GROMACS .gro file of C-alpha atoms in nm:
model
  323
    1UNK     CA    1  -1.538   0.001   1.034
    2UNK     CA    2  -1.600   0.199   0.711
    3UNK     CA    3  -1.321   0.188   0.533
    4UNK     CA    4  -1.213   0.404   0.174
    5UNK     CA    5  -0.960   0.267  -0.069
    6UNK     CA    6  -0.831   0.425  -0.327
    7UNK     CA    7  -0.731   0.282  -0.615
    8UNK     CA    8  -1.012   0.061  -0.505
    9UNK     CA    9  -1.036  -0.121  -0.890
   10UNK     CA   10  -0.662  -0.158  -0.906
   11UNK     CA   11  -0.456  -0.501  -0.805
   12UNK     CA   12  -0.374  -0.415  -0.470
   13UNK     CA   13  -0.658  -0.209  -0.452
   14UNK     CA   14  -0.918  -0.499  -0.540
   15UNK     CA   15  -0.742  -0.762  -0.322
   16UNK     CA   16  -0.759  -0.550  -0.005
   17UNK     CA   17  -1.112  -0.428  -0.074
   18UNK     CA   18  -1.229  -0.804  -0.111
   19UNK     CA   19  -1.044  -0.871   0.245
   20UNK     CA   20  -1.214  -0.556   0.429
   21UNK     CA   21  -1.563  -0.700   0.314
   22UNK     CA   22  -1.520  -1.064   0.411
   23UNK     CA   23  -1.417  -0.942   0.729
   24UNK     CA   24  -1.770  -0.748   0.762
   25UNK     CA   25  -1.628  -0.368   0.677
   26UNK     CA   26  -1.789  -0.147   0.439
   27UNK     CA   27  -1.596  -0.015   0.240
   28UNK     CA   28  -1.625   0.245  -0.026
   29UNK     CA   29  -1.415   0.340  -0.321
   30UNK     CA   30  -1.304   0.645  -0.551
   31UNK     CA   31  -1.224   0.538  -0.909
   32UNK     CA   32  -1.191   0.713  -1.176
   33UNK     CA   33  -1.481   0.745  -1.472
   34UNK     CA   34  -1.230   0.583  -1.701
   35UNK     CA   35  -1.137   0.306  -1.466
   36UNK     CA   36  -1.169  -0.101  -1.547
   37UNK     CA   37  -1.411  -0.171  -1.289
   38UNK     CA   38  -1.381  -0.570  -1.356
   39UNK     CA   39  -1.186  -0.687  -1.055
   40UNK     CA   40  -1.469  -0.537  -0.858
   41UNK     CA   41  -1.715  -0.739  -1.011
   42UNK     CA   42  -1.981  -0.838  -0.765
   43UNK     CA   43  -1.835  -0.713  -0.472
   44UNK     CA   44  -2.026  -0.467  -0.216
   45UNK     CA   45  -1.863  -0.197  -0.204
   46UNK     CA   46  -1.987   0.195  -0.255
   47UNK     CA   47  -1.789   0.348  -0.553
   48UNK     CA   48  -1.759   0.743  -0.607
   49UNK     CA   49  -1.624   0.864  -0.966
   50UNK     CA   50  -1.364   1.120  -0.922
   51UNK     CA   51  -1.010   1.196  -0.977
   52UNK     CA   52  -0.765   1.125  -0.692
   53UNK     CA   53  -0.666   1.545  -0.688
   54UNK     CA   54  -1.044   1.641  -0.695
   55UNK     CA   55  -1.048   1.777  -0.362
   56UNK     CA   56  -1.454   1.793  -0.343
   57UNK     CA   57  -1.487   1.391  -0.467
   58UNK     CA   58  -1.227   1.300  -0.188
   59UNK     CA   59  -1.475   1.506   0.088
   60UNK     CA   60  -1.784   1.316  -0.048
   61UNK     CA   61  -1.633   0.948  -0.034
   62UNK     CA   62  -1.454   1.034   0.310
   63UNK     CA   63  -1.780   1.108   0.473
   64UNK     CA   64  -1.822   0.886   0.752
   65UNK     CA   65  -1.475   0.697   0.672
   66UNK     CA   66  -1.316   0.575   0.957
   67UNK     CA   67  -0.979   0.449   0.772
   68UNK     CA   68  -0.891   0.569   0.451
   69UNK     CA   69  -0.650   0.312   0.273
   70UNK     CA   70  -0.430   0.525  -0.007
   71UNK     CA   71  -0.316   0.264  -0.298
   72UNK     CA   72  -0.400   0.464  -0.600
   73UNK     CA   73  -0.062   0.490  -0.814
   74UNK     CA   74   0.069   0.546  -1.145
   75UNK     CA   75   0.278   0.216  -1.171
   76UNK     CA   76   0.535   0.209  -1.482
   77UNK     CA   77   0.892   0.190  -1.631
   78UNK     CA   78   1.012   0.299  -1.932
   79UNK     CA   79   0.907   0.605  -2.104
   80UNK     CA   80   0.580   0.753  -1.931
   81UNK     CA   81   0.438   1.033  -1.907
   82UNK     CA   82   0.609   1.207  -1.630
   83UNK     CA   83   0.386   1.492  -1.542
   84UNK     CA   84   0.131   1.255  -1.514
   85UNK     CA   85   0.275   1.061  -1.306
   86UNK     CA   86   0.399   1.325  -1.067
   87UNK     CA   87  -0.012   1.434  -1.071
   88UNK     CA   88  -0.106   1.113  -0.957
   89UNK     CA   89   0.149   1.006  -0.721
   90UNK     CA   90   0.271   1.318  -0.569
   91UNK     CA   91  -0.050   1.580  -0.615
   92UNK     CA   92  -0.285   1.272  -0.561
   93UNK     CA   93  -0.148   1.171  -0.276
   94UNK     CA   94  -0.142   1.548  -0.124
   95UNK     CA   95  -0.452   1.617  -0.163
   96UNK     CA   96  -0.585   1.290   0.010
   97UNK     CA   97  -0.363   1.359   0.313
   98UNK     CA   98  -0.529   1.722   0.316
   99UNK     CA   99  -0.886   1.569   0.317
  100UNK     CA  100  -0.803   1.274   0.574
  101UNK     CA  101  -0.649   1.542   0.773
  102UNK     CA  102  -0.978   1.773   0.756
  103UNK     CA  103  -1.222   1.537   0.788
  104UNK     CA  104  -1.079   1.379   1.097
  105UNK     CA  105  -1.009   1.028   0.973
  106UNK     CA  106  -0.859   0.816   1.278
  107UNK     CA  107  -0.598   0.650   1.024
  108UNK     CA  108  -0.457   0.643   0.742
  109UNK     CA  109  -0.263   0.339   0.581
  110UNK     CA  110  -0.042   0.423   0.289
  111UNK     CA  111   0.094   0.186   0.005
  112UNK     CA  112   0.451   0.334  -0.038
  113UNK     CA  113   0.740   0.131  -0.215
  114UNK     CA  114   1.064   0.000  -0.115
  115UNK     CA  115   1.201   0.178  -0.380
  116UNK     CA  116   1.220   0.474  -0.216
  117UNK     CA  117   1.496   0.357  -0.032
  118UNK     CA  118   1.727   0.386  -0.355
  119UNK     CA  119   1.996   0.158  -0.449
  120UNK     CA  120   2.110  -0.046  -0.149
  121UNK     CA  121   2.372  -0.201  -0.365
  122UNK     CA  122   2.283  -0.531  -0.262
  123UNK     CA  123   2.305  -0.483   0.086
  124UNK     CA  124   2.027  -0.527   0.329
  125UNK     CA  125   1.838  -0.276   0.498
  126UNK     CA  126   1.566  -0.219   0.702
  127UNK     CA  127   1.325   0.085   0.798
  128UNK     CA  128   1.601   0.248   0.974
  129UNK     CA  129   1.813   0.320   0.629
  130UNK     CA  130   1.893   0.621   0.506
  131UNK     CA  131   1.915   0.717   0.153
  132UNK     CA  132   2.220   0.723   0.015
  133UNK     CA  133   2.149   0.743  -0.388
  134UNK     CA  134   2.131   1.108  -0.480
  135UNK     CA  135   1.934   1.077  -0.801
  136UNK     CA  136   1.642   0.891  -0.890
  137UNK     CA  137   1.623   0.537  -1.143
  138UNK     CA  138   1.292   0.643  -1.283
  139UNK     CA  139   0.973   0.944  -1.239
  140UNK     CA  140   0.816   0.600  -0.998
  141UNK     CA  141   1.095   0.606  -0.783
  142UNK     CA  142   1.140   1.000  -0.788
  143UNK     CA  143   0.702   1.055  -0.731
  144UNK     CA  144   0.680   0.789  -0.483
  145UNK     CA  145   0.980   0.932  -0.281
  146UNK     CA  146   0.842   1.305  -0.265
  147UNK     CA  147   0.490   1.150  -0.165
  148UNK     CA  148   0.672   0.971   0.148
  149UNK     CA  149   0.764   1.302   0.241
  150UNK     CA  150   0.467   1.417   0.242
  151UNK     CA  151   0.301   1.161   0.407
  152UNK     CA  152   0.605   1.182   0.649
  153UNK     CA  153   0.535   1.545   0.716
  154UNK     CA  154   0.177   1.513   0.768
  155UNK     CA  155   0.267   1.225   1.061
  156UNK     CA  156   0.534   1.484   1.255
  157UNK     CA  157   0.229   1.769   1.253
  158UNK     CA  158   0.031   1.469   1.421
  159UNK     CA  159  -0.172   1.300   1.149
  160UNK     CA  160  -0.222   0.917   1.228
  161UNK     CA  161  -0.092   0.803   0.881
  162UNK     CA  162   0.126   0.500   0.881
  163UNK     CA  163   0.351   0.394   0.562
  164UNK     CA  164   0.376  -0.004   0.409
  165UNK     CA  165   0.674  -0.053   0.154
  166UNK     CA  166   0.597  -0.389  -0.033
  167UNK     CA  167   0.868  -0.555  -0.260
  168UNK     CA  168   0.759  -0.740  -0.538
  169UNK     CA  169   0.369  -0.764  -0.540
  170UNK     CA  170   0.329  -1.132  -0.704
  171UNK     CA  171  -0.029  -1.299  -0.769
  172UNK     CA  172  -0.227  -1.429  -1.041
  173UNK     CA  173  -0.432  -1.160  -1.169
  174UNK     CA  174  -0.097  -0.964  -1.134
  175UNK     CA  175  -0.051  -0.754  -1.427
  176UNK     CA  176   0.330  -0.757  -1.472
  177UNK     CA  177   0.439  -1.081  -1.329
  178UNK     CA  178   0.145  -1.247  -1.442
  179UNK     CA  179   0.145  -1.227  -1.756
  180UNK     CA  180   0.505  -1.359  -1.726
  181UNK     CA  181   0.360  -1.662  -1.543
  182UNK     CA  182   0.102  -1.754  -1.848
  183UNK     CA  183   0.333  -1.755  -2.086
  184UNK     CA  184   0.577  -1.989  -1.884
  185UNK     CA  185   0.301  -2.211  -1.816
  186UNK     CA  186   0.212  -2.228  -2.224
  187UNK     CA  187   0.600  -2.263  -2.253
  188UNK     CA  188   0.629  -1.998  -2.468
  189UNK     CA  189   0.854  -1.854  -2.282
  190UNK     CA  190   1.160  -1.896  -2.463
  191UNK     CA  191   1.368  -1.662  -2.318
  192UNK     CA  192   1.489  -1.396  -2.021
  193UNK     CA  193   1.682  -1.120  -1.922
  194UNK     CA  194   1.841  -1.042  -1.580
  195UNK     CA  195   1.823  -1.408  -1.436
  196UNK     CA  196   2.049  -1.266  -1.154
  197UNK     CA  197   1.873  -0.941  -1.050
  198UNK     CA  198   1.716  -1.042  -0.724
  199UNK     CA  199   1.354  -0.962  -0.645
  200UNK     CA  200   1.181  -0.935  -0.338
  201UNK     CA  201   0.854  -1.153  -0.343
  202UNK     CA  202   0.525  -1.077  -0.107
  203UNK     CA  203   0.159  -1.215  -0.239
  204UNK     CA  204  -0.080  -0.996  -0.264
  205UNK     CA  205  -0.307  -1.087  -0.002
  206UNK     CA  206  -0.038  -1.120   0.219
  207UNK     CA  207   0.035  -0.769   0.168
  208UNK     CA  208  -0.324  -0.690   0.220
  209UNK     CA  209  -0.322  -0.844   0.529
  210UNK     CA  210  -0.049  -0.643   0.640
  211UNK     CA  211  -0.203  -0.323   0.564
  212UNK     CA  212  -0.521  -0.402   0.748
  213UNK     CA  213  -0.292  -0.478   1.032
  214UNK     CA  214  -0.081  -0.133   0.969
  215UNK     CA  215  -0.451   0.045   1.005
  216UNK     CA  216  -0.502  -0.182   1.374
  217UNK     CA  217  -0.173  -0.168   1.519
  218UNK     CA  218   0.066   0.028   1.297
  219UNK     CA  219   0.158   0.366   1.491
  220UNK     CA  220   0.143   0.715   1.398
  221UNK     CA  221   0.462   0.759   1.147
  222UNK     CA  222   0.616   0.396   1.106
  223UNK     CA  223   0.725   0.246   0.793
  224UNK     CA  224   0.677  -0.131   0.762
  225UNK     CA  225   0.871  -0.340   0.438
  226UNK     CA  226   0.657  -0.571   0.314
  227UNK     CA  227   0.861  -0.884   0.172
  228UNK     CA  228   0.826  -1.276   0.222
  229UNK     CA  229   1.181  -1.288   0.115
  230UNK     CA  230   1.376  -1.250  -0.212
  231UNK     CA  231   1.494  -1.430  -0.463
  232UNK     CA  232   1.671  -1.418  -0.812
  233UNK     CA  233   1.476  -1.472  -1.128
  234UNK     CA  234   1.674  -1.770  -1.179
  235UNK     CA  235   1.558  -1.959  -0.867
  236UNK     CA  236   1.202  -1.823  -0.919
  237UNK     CA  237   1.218  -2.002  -1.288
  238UNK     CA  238   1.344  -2.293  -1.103
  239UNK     CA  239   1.108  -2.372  -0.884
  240UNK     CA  240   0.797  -2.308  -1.181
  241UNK     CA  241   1.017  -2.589  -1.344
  242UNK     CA  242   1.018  -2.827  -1.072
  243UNK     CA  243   0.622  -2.770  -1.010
  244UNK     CA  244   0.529  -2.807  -1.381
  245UNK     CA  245   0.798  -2.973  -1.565
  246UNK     CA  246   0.830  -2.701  -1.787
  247UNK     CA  247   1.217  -2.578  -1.901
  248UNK     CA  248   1.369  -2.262  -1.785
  249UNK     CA  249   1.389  -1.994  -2.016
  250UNK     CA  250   1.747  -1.899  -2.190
  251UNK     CA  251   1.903  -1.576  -2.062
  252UNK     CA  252   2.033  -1.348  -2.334
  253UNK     CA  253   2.357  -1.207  -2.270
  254UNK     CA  254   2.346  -0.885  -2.124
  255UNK     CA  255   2.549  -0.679  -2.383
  256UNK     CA  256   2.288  -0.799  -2.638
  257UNK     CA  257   2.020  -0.646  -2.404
  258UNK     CA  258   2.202  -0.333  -2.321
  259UNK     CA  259   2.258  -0.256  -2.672
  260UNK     CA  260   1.879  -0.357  -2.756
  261UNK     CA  261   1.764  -0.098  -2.458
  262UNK     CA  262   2.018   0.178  -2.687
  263UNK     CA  263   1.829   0.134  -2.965
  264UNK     CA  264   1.414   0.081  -2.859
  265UNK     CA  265   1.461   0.347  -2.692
  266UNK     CA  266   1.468   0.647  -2.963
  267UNK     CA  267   1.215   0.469  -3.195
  268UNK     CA  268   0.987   0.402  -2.825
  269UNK     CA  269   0.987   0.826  -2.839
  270UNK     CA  270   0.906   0.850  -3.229
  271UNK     CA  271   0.637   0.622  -3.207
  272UNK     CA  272   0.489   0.678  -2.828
  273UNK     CA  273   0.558   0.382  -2.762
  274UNK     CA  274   0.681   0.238  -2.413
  275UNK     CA  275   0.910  -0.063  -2.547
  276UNK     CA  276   0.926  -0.354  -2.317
  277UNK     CA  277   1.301  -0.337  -2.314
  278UNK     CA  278   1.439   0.026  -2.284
  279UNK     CA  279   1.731   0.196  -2.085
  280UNK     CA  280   1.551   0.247  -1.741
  281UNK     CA  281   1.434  -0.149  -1.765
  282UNK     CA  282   1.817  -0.236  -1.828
  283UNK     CA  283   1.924   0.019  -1.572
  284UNK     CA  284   1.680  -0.161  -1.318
  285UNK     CA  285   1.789  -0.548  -1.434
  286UNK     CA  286   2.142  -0.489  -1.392
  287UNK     CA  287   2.246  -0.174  -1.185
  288UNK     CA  288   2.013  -0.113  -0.921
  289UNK     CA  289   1.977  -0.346  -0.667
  290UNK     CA  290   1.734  -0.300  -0.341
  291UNK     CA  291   1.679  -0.613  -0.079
  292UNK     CA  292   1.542  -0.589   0.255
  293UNK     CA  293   1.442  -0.724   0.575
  294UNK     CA  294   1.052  -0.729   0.667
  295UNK     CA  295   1.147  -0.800   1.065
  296UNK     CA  296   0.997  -0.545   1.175
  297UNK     CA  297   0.656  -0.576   1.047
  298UNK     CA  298   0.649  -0.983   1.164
  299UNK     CA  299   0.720  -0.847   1.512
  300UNK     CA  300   0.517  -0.533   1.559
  301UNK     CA  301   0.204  -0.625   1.319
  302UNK     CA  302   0.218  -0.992   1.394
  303UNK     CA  303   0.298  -1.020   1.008
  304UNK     CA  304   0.291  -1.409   0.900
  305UNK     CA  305   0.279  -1.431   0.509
  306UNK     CA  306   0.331  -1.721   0.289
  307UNK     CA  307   0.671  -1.839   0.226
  308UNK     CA  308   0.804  -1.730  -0.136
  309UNK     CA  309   0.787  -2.055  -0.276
  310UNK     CA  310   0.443  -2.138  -0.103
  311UNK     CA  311   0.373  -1.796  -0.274
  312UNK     CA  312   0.494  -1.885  -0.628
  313UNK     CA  313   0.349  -2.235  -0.640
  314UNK     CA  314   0.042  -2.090  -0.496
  315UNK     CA  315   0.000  -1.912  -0.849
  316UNK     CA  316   0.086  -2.160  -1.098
  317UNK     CA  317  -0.142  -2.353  -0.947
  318UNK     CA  318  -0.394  -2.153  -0.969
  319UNK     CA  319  -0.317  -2.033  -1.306
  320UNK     CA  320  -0.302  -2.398  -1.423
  321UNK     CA  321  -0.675  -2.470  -1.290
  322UNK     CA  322  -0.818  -2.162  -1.539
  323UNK     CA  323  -0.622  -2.328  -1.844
   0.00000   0.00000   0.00000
């Protein structure tokens, strides 16, 4: 199989390229000219510079692609750039559906999000849910929610493109959890915020592995959550103290957060500068939550990831051998 990714130098991106090659694929690869190529350090793969909208670098890297895998994504929280975002997520993601589509690709995996199922409000759902928040928690949710349409719409008109929606995406070269990891591990992590906000947990190469079997068995149209289970932060600190000894961090009250979020914001938009604490952060800690049931996937795709703590432990291990 030849096999294009997307987002190829990304996290997901790199961990799923790695997989198609040990399994004998080639694979090729658009990145950008500005991209971080370091995760794909000597790796075989074919990589074409190009932006995901450039309709002509999408025909060149698609030649002779029998699965295209679509995980290029502007990822953030906070105060972003929203037009950008809505370029890379929404127009991105449009024009490689148009391509696929033209050049006659025989599938199409795409790395969606369950957050475009909205707040649940704690309670559990599965592919079958229907949306029931009217307005969007961030520009992520709101981009990654038009671009399921589209890749929706493109599967009714017949296009074999088939949807993932992972949870959490945890591992060590992760770059938001990760760095959360290293600084546990050097206990200088002191303190925490939204201890109770529970988090749905898959490793990263367990979600690769379901997306290579979404491109084998996944049919035409079908959403598959991705999730080894969930958790709140609280546990998940837990358990990294029970492996390593080291203390849980403190949780500041959340007033003293919300107010904090108030006030980073404003001087976040005089300064362009995306504080690590803002209203859309507080908004996701404490008001929205979203938990699911990955069933489906373990009995149509065969699905068997790691457990969550088998996934945790699994990192701080690892993390702990580079110190």
């Amino acid at each position: 199989m030849k096999a294009l990714v997307t987002g190829a130098n990304g996290f997901t991106g790199s961990h799923l390229v790695k997989a198609l090659v040990r399994r004998g694929n080639s694979v090729v690869g658009l990145v950008r000219k500005s991209s971080d190529l370091t995760r794909l350090k000597d790796i075989e793969i074919e990589l074409v510079t190009g932006d995901i909208t450039d309709r002509n670098a999408l025909r060149q890297v698609m030649q002779g692609v029998d699965t295209v895998f679509h995980t290029a994504a502007f990822v953030e929280l906070g105060l972003v750039d929203a037009q950008k975002m809505e370029r890379a997520n929404v127009e991105g993601t449009q024009a490689v559906l148009e391509v696929a589509k033209e050049m006659e690709v025989s599938k199409m995996v795409y790395c969606s999000t369950i957050g475009i199922y909205g707040d649940t409000q704690g309670q559990v759902i599965d592919e079958t849910f229907e949306r029931t928040q009217e307005d969007f928690s961030s520009a992520y949710d709101s981009t990654k929610y038009e671009a399921q349409q589209l890749v929706d719409n493109y599967a009714v008109i017949g296009f074999p493109v088939v949807s993932v929606m992972p949870s959490g995406i945890f591992g060590p070269d992760d770059p938001h959890f990760g760095p959360i990891f290293k600084l546990f591990l050097q206990g200088k992590l002191k303190l925490w915020v939204g201890s109770d906000r529970i988090t749905g947990i898959v490793h990263v190469d367990d979600l690769v592995d379901a997306m290579i079997l979404a491109a084998e068995k996944g049919e035409r149209g079908e959403h598959y959550i991705i999730s080894a289970g969930e958790l709140p932060f609280q546990k998940m600190f837990e358990i990294l103290s029970e492996q390593t000894g080291i203390s849980t961090p403190v949780e500041v009250p959340k007033p003293i957060v919300r107010i904090a979020g108030n006030i980073l914001d404003p001087i976040g938009k005089l300064l362009s500068w995306n504080p690590p604490i803002g209203k859309e952060r507080v908004h996701y800690l404490y008001d929205r939550c979203v938990r699911v049931d990955a069933k489906k996937a373990r009995e149509k795709l065969g699905w068997q990831p790691r457990s969550v703590s088998q996934t945790l432990q699994e990192i701080v291990t690892h993390l702990q051998s580079q110190v």
